[in-house]
Amino acid sequence: MNNHGQVENMSALSSMPTETGLGEKVKKVFYISNPRQLMRYYYTATPLKYFVSKITESAEESLTLFDNSLQLKSDVYESLCDYKNFKTCMEEILQNYVSQFGKASIHSNIALSFSKLGTACKKIGDHKKAISYHKQSLQMNRRIYGENTAHPAIAASLNNLGIAWGDLGDHRKAISYYEQSLQIDWRIHGENTAHPGIASSLNNLGSTWGSLGDDKKAVTYFEQSLQMTWSIYGENNAHPDIAMTLANLGLTWTYLGDHRKAVSYHEQSLQMYRRIYGETTAHPHIAMSLNNLGITWMGPGDYKKAVSYHEQSLQMRRRIYGDNTAHPDIAGSFGNLGTTWRKLGDHKKAVSYHEQSLQMMRSIFGENTAHPDIAMSLTNLGNVWGCLDNHKKAVTHHEQSLQMLFTIYGKNTPHPDIAKSLGNLGTAWGDLGDHKKAVNYHEQTLGMMRGICGENTAHPYIITSLQNVYVAWRNLGDYGKAVIYYIELEKMKKTV
């Protein structure tokens, strides 16, 4: 490859029969179909590469011609997205370190093993274990380098804990860890320095503020991160960090209602990922981009295009994780397909997809576990049963979702998911003819959305809430109150 005799890129990831129409911008890829062959290659290539790099440093460096260690295997499994085998290797590596150094030992290799096990658990959807491992990594790094020391390993542990808490739905806790990580990176590298760690923290803060409903703050963080990654890697270079930030900007502009801008960012992200991994490679990042485009095309109402993207994403995720594997990404694809088919009017198909999603989420997180993804599946089923005119079933699912969200975030916590759940209950009770309950729930939603987005902010969530309150009062027959909300609604629409 270095001598340009190998024309294609090489990849050991699965290939997909997908056409992108990107022409010469996408590099050809030669796929290695047997991971065992690749592993055997690395047994020789890795020690040889290490030896060559050390020749100039020491004439007495001994040559190892073969390395089939657990460390090498774990690195290869991680690069192949084979996270179950990656986790198995790391568990054995950790046990070896504990046997070597002692159970109570403090060592950087043990801290790194905890961190890698946390990453492996995240990838297979076990977020509670991920938190446990990252906490152990943080504690050990602080004992090694000092509790108040600004060290990259401590910053990385804090960042990983932020990701893990975000995966569990505790976004406030996630922000706290990201901000601590960012402060350490600034102390190490300087506040005005373009550094990958700083860019990562900015990107993660953007994602988390978006999850809390503050999309404008999210855009600000993402744009800072994008400018920084461009300055590090080059504006015209394809790099995963740039592609990820483009994807995050696409999602945020979707929530802000600018679908053209959102599609543009997602298409740039997808094109970049395919340049990196190969046009027809099955990779989690490419599957995510296809999923994001499916979500975005729902905004302008092109549901057939959305279904196409979600089906491509689901097919790729099954290729990556296995057809019969319970994984959050696969469950997410089921949920998105259910929502899209509901929009297309095929409610029976929608129920089927949402029930598969709910069943898979419960098998991953636990039947009786309160988790945001399970709450979302319950909400989606409530919406579909409402479309099928089974409003009692809709109310039941929405109430289960709301109680779960109260358990996760707290009953008195202003949170977008809680506000939306209250709004869904308002709609369901209105459909059942109980307009007093409908008014009560919709007004709670409006109050919470104003607390989250700002009292006088012209935010899509507030506009939707005003619309629902206006309709609820009108259905109750109180036209005086209905007119008050209608006037406020029209004024806000004009400011958007």
XYZ file of C-alpha atoms in Angstrom:
496
model
C 0.000 0.000 0.000
C 2.859 2.401 0.819
C 4.349 1.782 -2.656
C 0.943 2.322 -4.318
C 0.809 -1.249 -5.530
C -2.386 -1.853 -3.552
C -4.980 0.329 -5.285
C -7.834 -0.113 -2.811
C -8.111 0.631 0.855
C -8.229 -2.525 2.968
C -10.964 -3.273 5.504
C -11.923 -6.235 7.651
C -15.354 -4.830 8.446
C -18.450 -6.262 6.734
C -19.415 -4.925 3.315
C -22.891 -3.786 2.286
C -24.434 -3.622 -1.224
C -25.060 0.112 -1.052
C -24.760 2.716 -3.809
C -23.993 6.267 -2.765
C -23.544 8.109 -6.056
C -20.445 9.815 -4.672
C -18.298 8.781 -7.646
C -14.578 9.396 -7.371
C -14.877 10.924 -3.898
C -15.159 7.451 -2.357
C -12.134 5.187 -2.215
C -12.412 1.562 -3.317
C -12.104 -0.989 -0.548
C -10.728 -4.534 -0.545
C -12.551 -6.567 2.092
C -10.874 -9.305 4.110
C -13.627 -11.812 4.787
C -11.879 -13.932 7.436
C -11.012 -12.146 10.732
C -8.784 -15.081 11.759
C -6.511 -14.423 8.786
C -6.288 -10.786 9.817
C -5.492 -11.726 13.420
C -2.715 -14.048 12.234
C -1.289 -11.208 10.116
C -1.178 -8.900 13.141
C 0.662 -11.529 15.221
C 3.668 -10.919 12.941
C 3.117 -7.400 11.602
C 2.678 -5.667 14.969
C 5.922 -6.867 16.628
C 7.827 -6.219 13.367
C 6.490 -2.640 13.202
C 7.478 -2.083 16.840
C 10.965 -3.467 16.234
C 11.589 -1.274 13.187
C 10.455 1.824 15.103
C 12.954 1.027 17.884
C 16.010 0.287 15.689
C 17.232 3.903 15.796
C 16.686 4.139 19.548
C 18.640 1.067 20.608
C 20.992 -1.221 18.752
C 20.386 -3.904 21.354
C 16.591 -4.088 20.893
C 15.621 -7.764 20.713
C 13.479 -8.836 17.797
C 10.127 -10.503 18.528
C 8.781 -12.114 15.383
C 5.445 -13.316 16.743
C 2.950 -11.793 19.210
C -0.418 -13.388 19.890
C -0.918 -11.664 23.229
C -4.285 -10.719 24.694
C -3.348 -7.042 24.326
C -2.858 -7.400 20.578
C -6.067 -9.420 20.214
C -8.057 -6.825 22.175
C -6.777 -4.018 19.924
C -7.764 -5.931 16.784
C -11.204 -6.872 18.133
C -11.867 -3.224 19.039
C -10.904 -2.046 15.555
C -13.237 -4.680 14.064
C -16.149 -3.431 16.266
C -16.257 -6.932 17.811
C -16.973 -5.529 21.255
C -17.947 -8.805 22.947
C -14.552 -10.371 22.196
C -12.880 -7.041 23.018
C -14.552 -7.117 26.451
C -13.579 -10.765 27.026
C -9.916 -10.008 26.251
C -9.890 -6.940 28.487
C -11.407 -8.887 31.406
C -8.598 -11.448 31.122
C -5.976 -8.693 30.793
C -7.303 -7.024 33.958
C -7.153 -10.291 35.887
C -3.557 -10.794 34.743
C -2.594 -7.310 35.965
C -4.293 -7.920 39.324
C -2.404 -11.231 39.667
C 0.875 -9.542 38.672
C 0.666 -6.375 40.801
C -1.664 -7.502 43.589
C -5.366 -6.920 44.235
C -4.862 -3.614 46.070
C -2.240 -2.264 43.643
C -2.445 1.154 42.035
C -1.112 1.015 38.486
C -1.727 2.930 35.247
C -2.214 -0.332 33.318
C -5.033 -1.350 35.669
C -6.628 2.104 35.337
C -6.438 1.850 31.542
C -7.978 -1.641 31.641
C -10.914 -0.311 33.681
C -11.357 2.463 31.108
C -11.311 0.048 28.157
C -13.775 -2.267 29.896
C -16.054 0.732 30.432
C -15.880 1.497 26.714
C -16.619 -2.157 25.842
C -19.657 -2.204 28.151
C -20.969 1.013 26.582
C -20.668 -0.486 23.112
C -22.692 -3.563 24.048
C -25.309 -1.445 25.842
C -24.476 -2.178 29.500
C -24.273 1.447 30.681
C -24.417 0.729 34.422
C -21.335 -1.476 34.202
C -19.696 1.165 32.015
C -20.172 3.735 34.807
C -18.756 1.333 37.384
C -15.592 0.673 35.355
C -15.049 4.355 34.492
C -15.455 5.319 38.175
C -12.788 2.781 39.124
C -10.540 4.164 36.385
C -11.052 7.752 37.622
C -10.373 6.828 41.245
C -7.172 5.011 40.330
C -5.928 7.787 38.043
C -6.484 10.354 40.809
C -4.511 8.197 43.260
C -1.694 7.810 40.707
C -1.420 11.435 39.533
C -2.950 13.356 42.444
C -6.509 14.341 43.336
C -6.214 17.923 42.034
C -3.674 17.303 39.264
C -4.475 18.312 35.700
C -3.614 15.113 33.830
C -4.928 13.788 30.461
C -5.850 10.400 31.989
C -8.050 12.088 34.614
C -9.676 14.293 31.954
C -10.358 11.203 29.814
C -11.946 9.351 32.771
C -14.211 12.325 33.526
C -15.197 12.557 29.865
C -15.991 8.825 29.756
C -18.156 9.139 32.867
C -20.031 11.991 31.202
C -20.745 9.776 28.199
C -21.889 6.881 30.402
C -24.234 9.029 32.510
C -25.631 10.548 29.319
C -26.331 7.037 28.007
C -28.265 6.355 31.218
C -30.261 9.572 30.708
C -28.839 11.664 33.572
C -27.810 14.618 31.433
C -27.204 17.047 34.327
C -24.651 14.657 35.806
C -23.148 14.186 32.333
C -22.689 17.969 31.941
C -20.957 18.136 35.322
C -18.375 15.529 34.258
C -17.866 17.101 30.810
C -17.260 20.518 32.354
C -14.713 19.059 34.785
C -12.960 17.329 31.888
C -12.956 20.553 29.837
C -11.482 22.551 32.750
C -8.603 20.058 33.069
C -7.921 20.108 29.318
C -7.824 23.920 29.395
C -5.366 23.820 32.313
C -3.137 21.375 30.406
C -3.279 22.795 26.876
C -4.469 26.379 27.288
C -7.945 27.854 26.750
C -7.144 29.124 23.259
C -5.420 25.950 22.051
C -7.001 23.719 19.389
C -6.785 20.231 20.882
C -8.772 17.010 20.218
C -9.629 16.594 23.913
C -11.039 20.127 24.143
C -12.977 19.671 20.886
C -14.401 16.386 22.215
C -15.581 18.013 25.455
C -17.227 20.872 23.533
C -18.948 18.352 21.263
C -20.184 16.287 24.207
C -21.480 19.381 25.988
C -23.383 20.303 22.835
C -25.002 16.855 22.672
C -26.013 16.962 26.314
C -27.493 20.460 26.205
C -29.435 19.295 23.150
C -30.774 16.354 25.167
C -31.929 18.862 27.795
C -33.794 20.820 25.108
C -31.459 23.827 24.828
C -30.749 23.463 21.103
C -29.345 26.971 20.644
C -26.714 26.344 23.314
C -26.035 22.975 21.651
C -25.392 24.647 18.269
C -22.936 27.067 19.906
C -20.883 24.211 21.394
C -20.990 22.173 18.173
C -19.843 25.102 16.049
C -16.912 25.723 18.423
C -16.029 22.033 18.222
C -16.280 21.990 14.407
C -14.028 25.037 14.008
C -11.492 23.422 16.336
C -11.496 20.041 14.570
C -11.093 21.779 11.205
C -8.084 23.683 12.536
C -6.570 20.422 13.886
C -7.190 18.044 10.973
C -7.785 20.381 8.023
C -11.076 21.626 6.590
C -10.919 19.366 3.528
C -9.728 16.211 5.286
C -11.999 13.305 6.184
C -11.775 12.599 9.920
C -14.235 10.819 12.288
C -14.267 13.757 14.760
C -15.263 16.201 12.000
C -17.913 13.799 10.688
C -19.368 13.318 14.179
C -19.654 17.063 14.796
C -21.325 17.559 11.396
C -23.828 14.844 12.362
C -24.545 16.520 15.699
C -25.138 19.860 13.990
C -27.509 18.093 11.594
C -29.574 16.644 14.439
C -29.707 19.953 16.283
C -30.875 21.878 13.212
C -33.555 19.190 12.770
C -34.843 19.972 16.271
C -34.656 23.698 15.501
C -36.809 23.122 12.410
C -34.275 23.976 9.669
C -34.503 20.704 7.738
C -32.522 21.849 4.692
C -29.563 22.773 6.851
C -29.948 19.509 8.777
C -29.949 17.360 5.612
C -26.879 19.212 4.323
C -24.899 18.486 7.522
C -25.970 14.825 7.598
C -25.060 14.273 3.954
C -21.619 15.801 4.549
C -21.201 13.529 7.569
C -22.279 10.392 5.662
C -20.031 11.216 2.727
C -17.070 11.729 5.066
C -17.662 8.459 6.947
C -17.821 6.582 3.644
C -14.575 8.204 2.543
C -12.988 7.030 5.808
C -14.375 3.484 6.073
C -15.346 2.655 2.473
C -18.456 3.171 0.389
C -20.017 -0.219 1.146
C -18.560 -0.893 4.604
C -20.875 -1.837 7.480
C -19.726 0.491 10.260
C -21.614 1.912 13.287
C -20.836 5.495 12.232
C -22.247 4.974 8.733
C -25.330 3.261 10.198
C -25.763 6.252 12.524
C -25.591 8.690 9.589
C -28.234 6.737 7.671
C -30.395 6.751 10.812
C -29.947 10.519 11.216
C -30.973 11.152 7.606
C -34.087 9.056 8.211
C -34.981 11.214 11.218
C -34.317 14.435 9.314
C -36.396 13.553 6.235
C -39.382 13.061 8.547
C -39.308 16.814 9.252
C -40.399 17.952 5.764
C -42.750 14.941 5.531
C -40.867 12.704 3.086
C -41.684 9.544 5.044
C -40.908 7.117 2.218
C -37.360 8.459 2.024
C -37.164 8.266 5.833
C -38.235 4.585 5.784
C -35.572 3.835 3.164
C -32.791 5.345 5.309
C -34.013 3.638 8.496
C -34.178 0.259 6.739
C -30.615 0.687 5.439
C -29.479 1.609 8.949
C -31.253 -1.395 10.515
C -29.775 -3.780 7.940
C -26.283 -2.450 8.618
C -26.670 -2.603 12.400
C -27.774 -6.221 12.180
C -24.762 -6.970 9.994
C -22.487 -5.367 12.608
C -23.992 -6.719 15.835
C -25.742 -9.886 14.617
C -29.319 -10.593 13.483
C -30.373 -12.037 16.832
C -28.425 -9.651 19.086
C -30.273 -7.341 21.477
C -28.530 -3.980 21.026
C -29.688 -0.391 21.738
C -28.899 0.709 18.165
C -31.038 -2.067 16.663
C -33.851 -1.313 19.109
C -33.541 2.364 18.132
C -33.918 1.481 14.447
C -37.074 -0.517 15.243
C -38.462 2.497 17.080
C -37.664 4.896 14.243
C -39.243 2.579 11.679
C -42.333 2.320 13.887
C -42.637 6.103 14.084
C -42.164 6.511 10.328
C -44.730 3.849 9.445
C -47.162 5.569 11.819
C -46.681 8.777 9.847
C -47.338 6.808 6.637
C -50.610 5.516 8.127
C -49.655 1.839 8.520
C -50.425 1.648 12.227
C -50.315 -2.143 12.516
C -46.776 -2.193 11.133
C -45.915 0.676 13.486
C -47.191 -1.279 16.532
C -45.118 -4.304 15.469
C -41.881 -2.287 15.230
C -42.473 -0.434 18.518
C -43.238 -3.662 20.374
C -40.013 -5.213 19.040
C -38.154 -2.095 20.190
C -39.728 -2.193 23.676
C -39.065 -5.912 24.094
C -35.414 -5.471 23.071
C -34.893 -2.450 25.336
C -36.270 -4.390 28.308
C -34.029 -7.365 27.541
C -30.997 -5.023 27.462
C -31.695 -2.775 30.472
C -33.927 -5.038 32.571
C -37.670 -5.713 32.615
C -38.326 -3.428 35.605
C -35.584 -0.861 34.966
C -36.483 2.814 34.540
C -34.599 3.900 31.418
C -35.180 6.791 28.942
C -35.160 4.431 25.932
C -37.822 2.194 27.510
C -39.890 5.285 28.332
C -39.574 6.396 24.701
C -40.784 2.998 23.456
C -43.810 3.230 25.765
C -44.520 6.747 24.457
C -44.279 5.569 20.849
C -46.720 2.727 21.525
C -49.090 5.171 23.227
C -49.022 7.392 20.134
C -49.769 4.478 17.780
C -52.627 3.150 19.915
C -54.085 6.657 19.822
C -53.947 6.576 16.011
C -55.792 3.224 16.157
C -58.501 4.927 18.297
C -57.667 2.777 21.315
C -57.344 5.807 23.579
C -57.513 3.856 26.859
C -54.475 1.837 25.780
C -52.810 5.089 24.722
C -53.384 6.620 28.176
C -52.002 3.485 29.874
C -48.759 3.563 27.874
C -48.296 7.322 28.319
C -48.857 7.047 32.083
C -46.283 4.239 32.323
C -43.832 6.392 30.368
C -44.447 9.450 32.569
C -43.984 7.484 35.813
C -40.724 6.056 34.473
C -39.453 9.530 33.551
C -40.374 10.799 37.049
C -38.313 7.922 38.483
C -35.330 8.788 36.267
C -35.271 12.592 36.479
C -37.382 13.414 39.546
C -41.032 14.448 39.738
C -40.288 18.169 40.086
C -37.476 18.336 37.508
C -38.165 20.391 34.351
C -37.154 18.063 31.521
C -38.204 18.003 27.822
C -39.105 14.293 27.938
C -41.351 14.802 30.977
C -42.978 17.822 29.317
C -43.640 15.861 26.123
C -45.064 12.967 28.139
C -47.455 15.342 29.928
C -48.497 16.702 26.516
C -49.118 13.186 25.193
C -51.374 12.461 28.168
C -53.231 15.704 27.506
C -53.872 14.655 23.914
C -54.926 11.120 24.918
C -57.392 12.372 27.570
C -58.746 14.890 25.077
C -59.354 12.061 22.596
C -61.227 10.219 25.375
C -63.404 13.315 25.860
C -62.034 14.379 29.256
C -61.155 17.947 28.273
C -60.549 19.122 31.875
C -57.757 16.593 32.231
C -56.509 17.546 28.762
C -56.290 21.242 29.734
C -54.503 20.351 32.991
C -51.828 18.238 31.293
C -51.265 20.670 28.410
C -50.879 23.631 30.782
C -48.330 21.646 32.820
C -46.470 20.969 29.558
C -46.510 24.641 28.577
C -45.246 25.741 31.998
C -42.423 23.210 31.941
C -41.386 24.061 28.372
C -41.247 27.762 29.268
C -39.070 26.910 32.265
C -36.707 24.933 30.035
C -36.588 27.138 26.917
C -37.249 30.578 28.400
C -40.533 32.329 29.216
C -40.739 34.445 26.048
C -38.655 32.266 23.724
C -40.201 31.420 20.359
C -39.237 27.756 20.545
C -41.013 25.009 18.537
C -41.773 23.138 21.794
C -43.515 26.221 23.266
C -45.440 26.873 20.033
C -46.704 23.273 20.012
C -47.675 23.549 23.692
C -49.575 26.796 23.101
C -51.414 25.184 20.204
C -52.435 22.243 22.399
C -53.612 24.459 25.278
C -55.645 26.611 22.871
C -57.357 23.539 21.364
C -58.008 22.021 24.818
C -59.733 25.175 26.134
C -61.743 25.478 22.912
C -62.879 21.839 23.227
C -63.842 22.519 26.846
C -66.033 25.388 25.625
C -64.150 28.232 27.325
C -63.667 30.381 24.228
C -62.450 33.389 26.227
C -59.390 31.504 27.461
C -58.979 29.854 24.082
C -58.767 33.284 22.401
C -56.082 34.465 24.871
C -53.856 31.501 24.019
C -54.630 31.829 20.297
C -53.468 35.470 20.245
C -50.269 34.562 22.102
C -49.708 31.651 19.705
C -50.066 33.834 16.599
C -47.709 36.487 17.993
C -45.055 33.839 18.712
C -45.397 32.299 15.255
C -44.624 35.684 13.688
C -41.348 35.969 15.623
C -40.021 32.606 14.401
